[in-house]
Short mmCIF file of C-alpha atoms and ligand atoms in Angstrom, two decimals:
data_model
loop_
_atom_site.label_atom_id
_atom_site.label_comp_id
_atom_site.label_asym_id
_atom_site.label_seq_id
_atom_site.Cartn_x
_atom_site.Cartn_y
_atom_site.Cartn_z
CA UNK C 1 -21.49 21.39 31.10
CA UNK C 2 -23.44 20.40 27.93
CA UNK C 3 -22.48 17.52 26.57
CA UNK C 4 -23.76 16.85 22.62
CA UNK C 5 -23.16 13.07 21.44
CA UNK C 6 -20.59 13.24 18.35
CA UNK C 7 -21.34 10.48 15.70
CA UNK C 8 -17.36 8.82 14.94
CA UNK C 9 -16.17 5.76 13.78
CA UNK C 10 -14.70 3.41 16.84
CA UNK C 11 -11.35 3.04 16.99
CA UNK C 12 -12.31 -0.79 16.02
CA UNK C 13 -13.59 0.46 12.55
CA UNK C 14 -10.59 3.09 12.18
CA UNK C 15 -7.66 0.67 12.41
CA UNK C 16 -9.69 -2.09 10.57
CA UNK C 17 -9.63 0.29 7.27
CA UNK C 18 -6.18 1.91 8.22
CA UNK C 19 -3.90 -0.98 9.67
CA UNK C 20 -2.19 -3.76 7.79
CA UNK C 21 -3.54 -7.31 8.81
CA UNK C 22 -0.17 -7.76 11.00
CA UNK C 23 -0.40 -4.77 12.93
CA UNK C 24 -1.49 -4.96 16.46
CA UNK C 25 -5.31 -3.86 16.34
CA UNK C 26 -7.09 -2.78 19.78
CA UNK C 27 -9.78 -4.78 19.58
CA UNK C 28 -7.57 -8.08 19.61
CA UNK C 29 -5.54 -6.80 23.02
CA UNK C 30 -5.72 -9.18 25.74
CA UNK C 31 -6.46 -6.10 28.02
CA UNK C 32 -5.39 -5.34 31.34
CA UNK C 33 -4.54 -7.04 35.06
CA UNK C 34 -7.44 -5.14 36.20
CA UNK C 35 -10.01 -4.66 34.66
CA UNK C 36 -11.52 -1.11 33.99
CA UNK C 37 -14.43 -0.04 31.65
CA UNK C 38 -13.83 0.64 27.85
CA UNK C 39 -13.10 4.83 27.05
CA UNK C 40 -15.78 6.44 25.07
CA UNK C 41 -13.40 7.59 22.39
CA UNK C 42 -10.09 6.69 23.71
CA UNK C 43 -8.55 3.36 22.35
CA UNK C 44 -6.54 1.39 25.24
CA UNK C 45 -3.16 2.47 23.58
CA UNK C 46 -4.15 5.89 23.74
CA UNK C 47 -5.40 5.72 26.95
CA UNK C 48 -1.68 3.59 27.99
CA UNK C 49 -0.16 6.96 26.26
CA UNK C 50 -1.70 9.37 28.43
CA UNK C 51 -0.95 7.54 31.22
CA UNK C 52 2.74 7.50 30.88
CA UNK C 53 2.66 11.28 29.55
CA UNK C 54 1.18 11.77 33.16
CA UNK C 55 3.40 10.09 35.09
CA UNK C 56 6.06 11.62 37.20
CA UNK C 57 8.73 9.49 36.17
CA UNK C 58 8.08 10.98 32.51
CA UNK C 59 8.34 14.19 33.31
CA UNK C 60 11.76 13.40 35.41
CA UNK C 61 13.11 12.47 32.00
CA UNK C 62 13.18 16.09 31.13
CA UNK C 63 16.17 16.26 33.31
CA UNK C 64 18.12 13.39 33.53
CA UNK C 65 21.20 12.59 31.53
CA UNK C 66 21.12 10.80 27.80
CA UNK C 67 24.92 10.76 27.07
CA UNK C 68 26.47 14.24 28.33
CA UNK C 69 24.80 15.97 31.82
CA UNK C 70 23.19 18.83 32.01
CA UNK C 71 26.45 20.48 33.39
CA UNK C 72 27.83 20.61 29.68
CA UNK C 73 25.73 23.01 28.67
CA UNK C 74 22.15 23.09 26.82
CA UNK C 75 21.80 22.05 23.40
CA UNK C 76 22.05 18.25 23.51
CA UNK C 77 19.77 15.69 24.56
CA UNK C 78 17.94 14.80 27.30
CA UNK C 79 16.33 11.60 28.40
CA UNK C 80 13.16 13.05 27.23
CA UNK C 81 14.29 14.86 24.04
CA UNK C 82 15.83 11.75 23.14
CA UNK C 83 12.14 9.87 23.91
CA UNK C 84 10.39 12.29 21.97
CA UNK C 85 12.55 11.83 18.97
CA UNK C 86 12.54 8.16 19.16
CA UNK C 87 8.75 8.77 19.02
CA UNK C 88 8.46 10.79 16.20
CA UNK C 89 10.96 8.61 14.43
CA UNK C 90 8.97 5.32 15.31
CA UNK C 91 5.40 7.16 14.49
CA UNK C 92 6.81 7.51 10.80
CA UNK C 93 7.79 4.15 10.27
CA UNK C 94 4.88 3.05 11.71
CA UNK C 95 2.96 4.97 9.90
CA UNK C 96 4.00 4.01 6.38
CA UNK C 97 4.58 0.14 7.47
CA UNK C 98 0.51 0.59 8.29
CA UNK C 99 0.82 -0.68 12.19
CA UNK C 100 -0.47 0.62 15.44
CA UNK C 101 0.80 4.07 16.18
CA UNK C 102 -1.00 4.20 19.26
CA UNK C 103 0.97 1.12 20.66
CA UNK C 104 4.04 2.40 19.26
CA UNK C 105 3.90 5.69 20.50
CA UNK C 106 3.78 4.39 24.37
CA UNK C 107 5.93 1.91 23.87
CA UNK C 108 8.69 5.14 22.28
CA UNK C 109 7.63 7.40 25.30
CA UNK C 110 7.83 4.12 28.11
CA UNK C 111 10.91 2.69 26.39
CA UNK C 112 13.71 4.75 28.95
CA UNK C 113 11.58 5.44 31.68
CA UNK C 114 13.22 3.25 33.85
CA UNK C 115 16.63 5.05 33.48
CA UNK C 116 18.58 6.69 36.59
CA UNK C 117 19.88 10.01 36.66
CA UNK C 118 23.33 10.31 34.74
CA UNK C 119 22.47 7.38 32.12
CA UNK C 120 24.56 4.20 32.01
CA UNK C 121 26.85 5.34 34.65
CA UNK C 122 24.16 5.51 37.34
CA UNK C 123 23.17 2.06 36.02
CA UNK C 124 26.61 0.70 36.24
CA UNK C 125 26.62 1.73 40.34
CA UNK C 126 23.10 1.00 40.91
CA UNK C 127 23.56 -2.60 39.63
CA UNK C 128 26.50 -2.66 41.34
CA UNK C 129 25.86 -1.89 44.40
CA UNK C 130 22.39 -4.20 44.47
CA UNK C 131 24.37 -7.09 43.16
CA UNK C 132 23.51 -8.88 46.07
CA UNK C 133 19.77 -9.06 45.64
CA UNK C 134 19.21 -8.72 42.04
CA UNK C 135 20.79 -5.95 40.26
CA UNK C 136 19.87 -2.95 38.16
CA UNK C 137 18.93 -2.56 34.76
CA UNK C 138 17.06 0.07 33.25
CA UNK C 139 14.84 -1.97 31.37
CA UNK C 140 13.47 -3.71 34.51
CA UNK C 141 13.42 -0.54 36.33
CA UNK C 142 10.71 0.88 33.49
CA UNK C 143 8.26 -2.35 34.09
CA UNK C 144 8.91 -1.51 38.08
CA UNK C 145 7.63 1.76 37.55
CA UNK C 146 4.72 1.43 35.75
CA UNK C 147 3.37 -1.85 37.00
CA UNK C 148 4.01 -0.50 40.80
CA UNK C 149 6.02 2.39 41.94
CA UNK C 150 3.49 5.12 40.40
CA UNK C 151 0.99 5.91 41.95
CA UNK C 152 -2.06 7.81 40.61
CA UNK C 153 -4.88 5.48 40.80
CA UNK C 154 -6.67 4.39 44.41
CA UNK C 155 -7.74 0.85 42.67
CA UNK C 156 -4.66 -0.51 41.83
CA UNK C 157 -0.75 0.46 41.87
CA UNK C 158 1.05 1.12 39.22
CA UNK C 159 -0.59 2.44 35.46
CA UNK C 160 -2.59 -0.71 34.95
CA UNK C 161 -1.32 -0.77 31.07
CA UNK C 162 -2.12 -3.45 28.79
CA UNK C 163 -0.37 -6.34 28.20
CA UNK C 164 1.14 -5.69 24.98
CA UNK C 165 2.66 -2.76 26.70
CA UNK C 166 3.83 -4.76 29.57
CA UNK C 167 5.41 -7.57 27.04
CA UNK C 168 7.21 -5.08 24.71
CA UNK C 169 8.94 -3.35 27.71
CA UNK C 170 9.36 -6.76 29.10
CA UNK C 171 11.06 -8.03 25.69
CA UNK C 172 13.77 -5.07 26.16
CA UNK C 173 14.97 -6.82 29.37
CA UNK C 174 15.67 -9.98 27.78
CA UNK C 175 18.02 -8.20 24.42
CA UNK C 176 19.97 -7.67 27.32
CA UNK C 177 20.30 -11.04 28.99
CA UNK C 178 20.04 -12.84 26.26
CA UNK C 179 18.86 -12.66 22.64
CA UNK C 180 14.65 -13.23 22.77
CA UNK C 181 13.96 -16.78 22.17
CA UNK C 182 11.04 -15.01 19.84
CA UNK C 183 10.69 -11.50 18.46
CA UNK C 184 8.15 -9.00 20.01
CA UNK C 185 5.43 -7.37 18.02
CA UNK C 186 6.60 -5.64 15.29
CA UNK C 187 5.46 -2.49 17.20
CA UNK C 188 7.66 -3.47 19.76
CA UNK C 189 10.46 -3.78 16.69
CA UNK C 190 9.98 -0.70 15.67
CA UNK C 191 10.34 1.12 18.77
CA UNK C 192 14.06 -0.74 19.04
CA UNK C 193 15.03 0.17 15.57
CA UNK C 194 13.97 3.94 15.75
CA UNK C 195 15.94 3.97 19.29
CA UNK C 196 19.38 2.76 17.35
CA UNK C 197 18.47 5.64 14.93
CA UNK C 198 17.63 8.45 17.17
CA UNK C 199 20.93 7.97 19.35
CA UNK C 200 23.62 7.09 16.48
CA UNK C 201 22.46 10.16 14.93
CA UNK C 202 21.96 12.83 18.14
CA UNK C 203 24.83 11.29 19.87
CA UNK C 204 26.82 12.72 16.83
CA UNK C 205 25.32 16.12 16.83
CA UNK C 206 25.79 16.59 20.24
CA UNK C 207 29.06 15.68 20.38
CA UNK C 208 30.09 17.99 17.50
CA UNK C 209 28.68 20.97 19.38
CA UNK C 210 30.05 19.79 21.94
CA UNK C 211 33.11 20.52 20.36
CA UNK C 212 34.35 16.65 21.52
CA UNK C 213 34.49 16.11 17.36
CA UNK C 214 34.98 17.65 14.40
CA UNK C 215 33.59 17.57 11.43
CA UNK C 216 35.88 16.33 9.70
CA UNK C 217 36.82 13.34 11.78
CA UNK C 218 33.55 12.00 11.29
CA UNK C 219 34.62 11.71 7.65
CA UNK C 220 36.13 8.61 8.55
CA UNK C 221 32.74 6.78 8.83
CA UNK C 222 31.31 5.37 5.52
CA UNK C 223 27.55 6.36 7.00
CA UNK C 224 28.93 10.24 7.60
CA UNK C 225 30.65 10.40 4.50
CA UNK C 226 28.06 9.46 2.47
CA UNK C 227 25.41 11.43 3.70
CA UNK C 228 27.85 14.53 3.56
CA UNK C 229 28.27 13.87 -0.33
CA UNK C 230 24.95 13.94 -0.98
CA UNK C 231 24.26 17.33 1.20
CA UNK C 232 27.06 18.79 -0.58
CA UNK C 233 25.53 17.38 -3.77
CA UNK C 234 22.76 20.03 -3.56
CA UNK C 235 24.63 22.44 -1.25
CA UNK C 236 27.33 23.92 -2.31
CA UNK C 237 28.74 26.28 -0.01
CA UNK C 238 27.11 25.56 3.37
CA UNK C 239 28.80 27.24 7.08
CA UNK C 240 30.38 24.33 8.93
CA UNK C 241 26.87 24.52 11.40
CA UNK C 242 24.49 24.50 8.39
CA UNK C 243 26.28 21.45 6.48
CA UNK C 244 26.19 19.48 10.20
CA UNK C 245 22.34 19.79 10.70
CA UNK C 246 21.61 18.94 6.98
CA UNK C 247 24.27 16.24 7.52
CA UNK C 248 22.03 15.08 10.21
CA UNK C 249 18.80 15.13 8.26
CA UNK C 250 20.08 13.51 5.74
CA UNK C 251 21.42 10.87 7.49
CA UNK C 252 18.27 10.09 9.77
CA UNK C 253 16.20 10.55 6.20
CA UNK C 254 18.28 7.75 5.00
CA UNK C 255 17.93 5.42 8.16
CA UNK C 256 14.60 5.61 8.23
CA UNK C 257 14.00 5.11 4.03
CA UNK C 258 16.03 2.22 4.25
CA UNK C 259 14.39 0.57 7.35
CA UNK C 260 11.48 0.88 5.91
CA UNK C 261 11.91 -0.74 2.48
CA UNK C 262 14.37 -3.46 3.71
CA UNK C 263 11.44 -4.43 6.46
CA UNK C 264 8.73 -4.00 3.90
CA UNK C 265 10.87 -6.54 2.08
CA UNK C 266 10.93 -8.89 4.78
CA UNK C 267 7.49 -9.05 5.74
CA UNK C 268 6.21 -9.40 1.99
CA UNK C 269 9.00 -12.23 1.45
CA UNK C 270 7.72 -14.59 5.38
CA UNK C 271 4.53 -13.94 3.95
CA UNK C 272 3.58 -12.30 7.63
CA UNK C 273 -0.48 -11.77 7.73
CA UNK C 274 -0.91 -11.38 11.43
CA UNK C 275 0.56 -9.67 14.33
CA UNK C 276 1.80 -13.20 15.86
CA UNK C 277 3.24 -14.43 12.78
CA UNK C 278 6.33 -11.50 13.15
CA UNK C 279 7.24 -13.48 16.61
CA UNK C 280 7.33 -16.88 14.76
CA UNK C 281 10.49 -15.46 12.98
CA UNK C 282 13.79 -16.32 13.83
CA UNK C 283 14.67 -12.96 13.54
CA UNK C 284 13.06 -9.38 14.33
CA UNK C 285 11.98 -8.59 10.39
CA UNK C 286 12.06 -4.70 11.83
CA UNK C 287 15.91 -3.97 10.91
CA UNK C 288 18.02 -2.33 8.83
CA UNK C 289 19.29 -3.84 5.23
CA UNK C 290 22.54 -5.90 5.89
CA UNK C 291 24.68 -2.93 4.14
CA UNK C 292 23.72 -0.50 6.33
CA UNK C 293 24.05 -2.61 9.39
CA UNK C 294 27.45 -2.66 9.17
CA UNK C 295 27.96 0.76 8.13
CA UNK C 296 25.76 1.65 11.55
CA UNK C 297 28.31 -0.68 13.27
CA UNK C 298 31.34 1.24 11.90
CA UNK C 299 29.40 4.64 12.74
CA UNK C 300 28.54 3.16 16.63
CA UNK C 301 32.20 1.67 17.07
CA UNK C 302 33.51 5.36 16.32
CA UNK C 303 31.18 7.13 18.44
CA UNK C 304 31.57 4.69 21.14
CA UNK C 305 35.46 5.46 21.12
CA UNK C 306 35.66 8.97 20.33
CA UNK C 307 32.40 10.35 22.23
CA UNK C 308 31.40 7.93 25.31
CA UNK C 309 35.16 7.10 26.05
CA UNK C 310 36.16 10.89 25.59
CA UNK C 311 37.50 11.99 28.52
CA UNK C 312 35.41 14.98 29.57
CA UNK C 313 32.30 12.03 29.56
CA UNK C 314 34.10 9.82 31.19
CA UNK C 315 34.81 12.59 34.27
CA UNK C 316 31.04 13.40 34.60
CA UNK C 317 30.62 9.49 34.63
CA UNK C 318 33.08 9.05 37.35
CA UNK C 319 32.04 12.49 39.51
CA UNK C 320 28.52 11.06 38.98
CA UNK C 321 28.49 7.61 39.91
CA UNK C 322 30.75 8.35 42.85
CA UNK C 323 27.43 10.36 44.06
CA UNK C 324 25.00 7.82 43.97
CA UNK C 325 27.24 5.31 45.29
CA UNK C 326 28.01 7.40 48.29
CA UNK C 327 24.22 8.03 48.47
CA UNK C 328 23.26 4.33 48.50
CA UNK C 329 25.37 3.40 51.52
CA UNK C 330 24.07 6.41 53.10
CA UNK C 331 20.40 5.55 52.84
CA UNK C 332 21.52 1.96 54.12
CA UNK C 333 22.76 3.13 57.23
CA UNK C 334 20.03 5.33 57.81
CA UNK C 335 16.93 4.23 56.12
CA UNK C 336 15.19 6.99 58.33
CA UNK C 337 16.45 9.34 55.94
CA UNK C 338 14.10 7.96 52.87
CA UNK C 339 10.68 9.44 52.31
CA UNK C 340 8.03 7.66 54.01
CA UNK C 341 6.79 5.90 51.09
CA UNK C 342 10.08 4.11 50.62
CA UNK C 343 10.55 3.46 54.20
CA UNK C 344 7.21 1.64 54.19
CA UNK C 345 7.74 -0.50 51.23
CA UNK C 346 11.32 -1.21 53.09
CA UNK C 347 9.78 -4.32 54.75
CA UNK C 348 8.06 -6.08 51.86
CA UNK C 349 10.58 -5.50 49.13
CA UNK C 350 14.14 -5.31 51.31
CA UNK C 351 16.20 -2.06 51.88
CA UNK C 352 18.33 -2.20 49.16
CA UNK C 353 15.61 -2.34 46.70
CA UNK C 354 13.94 0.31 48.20
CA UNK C 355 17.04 2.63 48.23
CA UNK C 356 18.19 1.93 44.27
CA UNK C 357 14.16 2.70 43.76
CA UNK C 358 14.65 6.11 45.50
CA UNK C 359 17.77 6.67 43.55
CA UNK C 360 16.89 5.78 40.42
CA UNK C 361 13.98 7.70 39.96
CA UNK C 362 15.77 10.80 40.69
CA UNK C 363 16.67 13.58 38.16
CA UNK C 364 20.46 14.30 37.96
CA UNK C 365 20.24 17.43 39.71
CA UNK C 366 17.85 16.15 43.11
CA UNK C 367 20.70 13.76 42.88
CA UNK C 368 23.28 16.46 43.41
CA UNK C 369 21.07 18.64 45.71
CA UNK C 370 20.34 15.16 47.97
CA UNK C 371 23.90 13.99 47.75
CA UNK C 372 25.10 17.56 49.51
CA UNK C 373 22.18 16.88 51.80
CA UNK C 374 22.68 13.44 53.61
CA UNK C 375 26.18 14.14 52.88
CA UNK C 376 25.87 16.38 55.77
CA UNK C 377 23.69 14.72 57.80
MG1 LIG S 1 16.56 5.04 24.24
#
């Protein structure tokens, strides 16, 4: 093949003339746990991108659960749609707030990797049922997974990403232990905030064509309400389908705008000048203004009442979680039913781990198939 050498600016120069002086620039990235050579024109963020793009547990996101299963039909969200939007959402505030979008795109496209199929109810039983020797959670799971269980790369396990990767992921475990002693990047911050948008404003959507809201109910929530007026501001007579996805715009529009200015706000006002004076803070300077933190509270109570408890969601939970449990005492009595890989890692990291490792990385519908299977064995 001929190859032609193309004059371009490194990604050193770019970000030096596009990010602000607090983003996270490549250059300053204290690299990898092994070392590999520098890309040609790749930066290591991009290159931390494609890997996870690439990886199988990725492309398993495609079908495993966000909030309703795949069994309810085929508009709502996936794992993966709900990544991608995150992604797009984070890009854009990224973009305008002049940081890395390299760094914050992986970090959007790693941030749910580690989930099992059926979402928080195969957590619930995974961590339940490895309470013994550690528990589940999600977060954990994703830093698992890409500093070990994939496998693509004869020099080391894992993705080898760099440690800014690593440290954002890891950050996400302890919001759930604990609040972080210190905030992450604000890369890292912006991932979390554009996360809290994506879902309180899909989660609605889908439930409405669902049919397990109406419109109207969702009236009742300042947020709602207020982004309906101004639709129907400019709108006048819109069909009940047309006025919910403009609803929806609207409302994400708004998120976003106001994220945006009230962090913009924040950093000016601390003074912040470089990436490690954002995790000086007492508080992540990444978040919404104060008024509409409270109206996304109202707007997350509701949908955590009406939609998560409903009880259609709360029989796929049960159906689900039922499986995998079932499946997990299965494997323990018969470990010779696990793929070879997970037999073999069996003695170094203990049986149990092994098995929620096997489970969790399946899609929602392997989990079916292999539930029927060593059902019957
Ligand atoms: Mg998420």
């Amino acid at each position: 093949m001929h190859t032609m050498p193309i004059k371009r600016p490194t990604i050193a120069h770019r970000e030096k003339v596009l990010l602000a002086p607090y983003a996270m620039h490549s250059a300053d990235s204290a690299g990898r746990e092994h070392a590999e050579s520098p890309h040609p024109y790749r930066g290591p963020y991009q290159r931390d991108r494609d890997r996870i793009v690439h990886s199988s547990a990725f492309r398993r996101l495609a079908h495993k659960t966000q909030v309703f299963t795949g069994e309810m039909g085929d508009y709502h969200r996936t794992r993966l749609t709900h990544t991608l939007e995150v992604a797009s959402i984070a890009r854009t505030v990224g973009r305008v707030l002049r940081l890395n979008e390299d760094l914050i795109e992986t970090l959007a496209l790693a941030h749910d990797i580690g989930h099992p199929p059926f979402g928080h109810a195969g957590e619930d039983v995974l961590d339940q049922c490895t309470r013994d020797s550690g528990g589940f959670n999600h977060n954990r799971q994703a830093v698992r997974i890409v500093t070990l269980l994939e496998s693509r790369y004869p020099e080391f396990p894992g993705l080898n990403l760099t440690r800014e990767v690593l440290a954002g992921q890891q950050s996400r475990i302890k919001q759930n232990d604990a609040p972080p002693e210190q905030p992450p990047l604000l890369e890292v911050q912006v991932v979390d905030a554009a996360d809290s948008i994506a879902y309180d404003s899909h989660d609605a959507d889908d439930a409405l064509e669902l049919g397990l809201l109406e419109l109207d109910e969702l009236l009742a929530v300042p947020l709602w309400s207020d982004a309906a007026a101004r639709v129907q501001r400019r709108y006048t007579a819109l069909a009940p389908e047309q006025l919910r996805r403009a609803v929806i715009r609207e409302l994400i529009n708004a998120l976003v705008s106001d994220l945006v200015n009230a962090t913009c706000c924040r950093l000016e006002e601390a003074g912040i000048d470089r990436p490690e004076a954002a995790c000086r803070q007492s508080q992540p300077l990444v978040a919404p203004s104060g008024e509409v933190v409270e109206q996304k509270n109202q707007l997350e109570v509701f949908l955590f009442k009406r939609v998560y408890r409903h009880p259609t969601v709360l029989q796929e939970r049960t159906d689900a979680g039922t499986a995998l449990g079932e499946m997990f005492q299965r494997f323990l009595q018969h470990p010779e039913c696990l793929p070879e890989k997970f037999c073999d890692r069996a003695a170094t990291d203990g049986l149990p781990r092994v098995v929620c490792d096997y489970l969790a990385g399946m899609t929602d519908r392997y989990a079916f198939e292999e539930h029927r299977r060593v059902g019957s064995h």
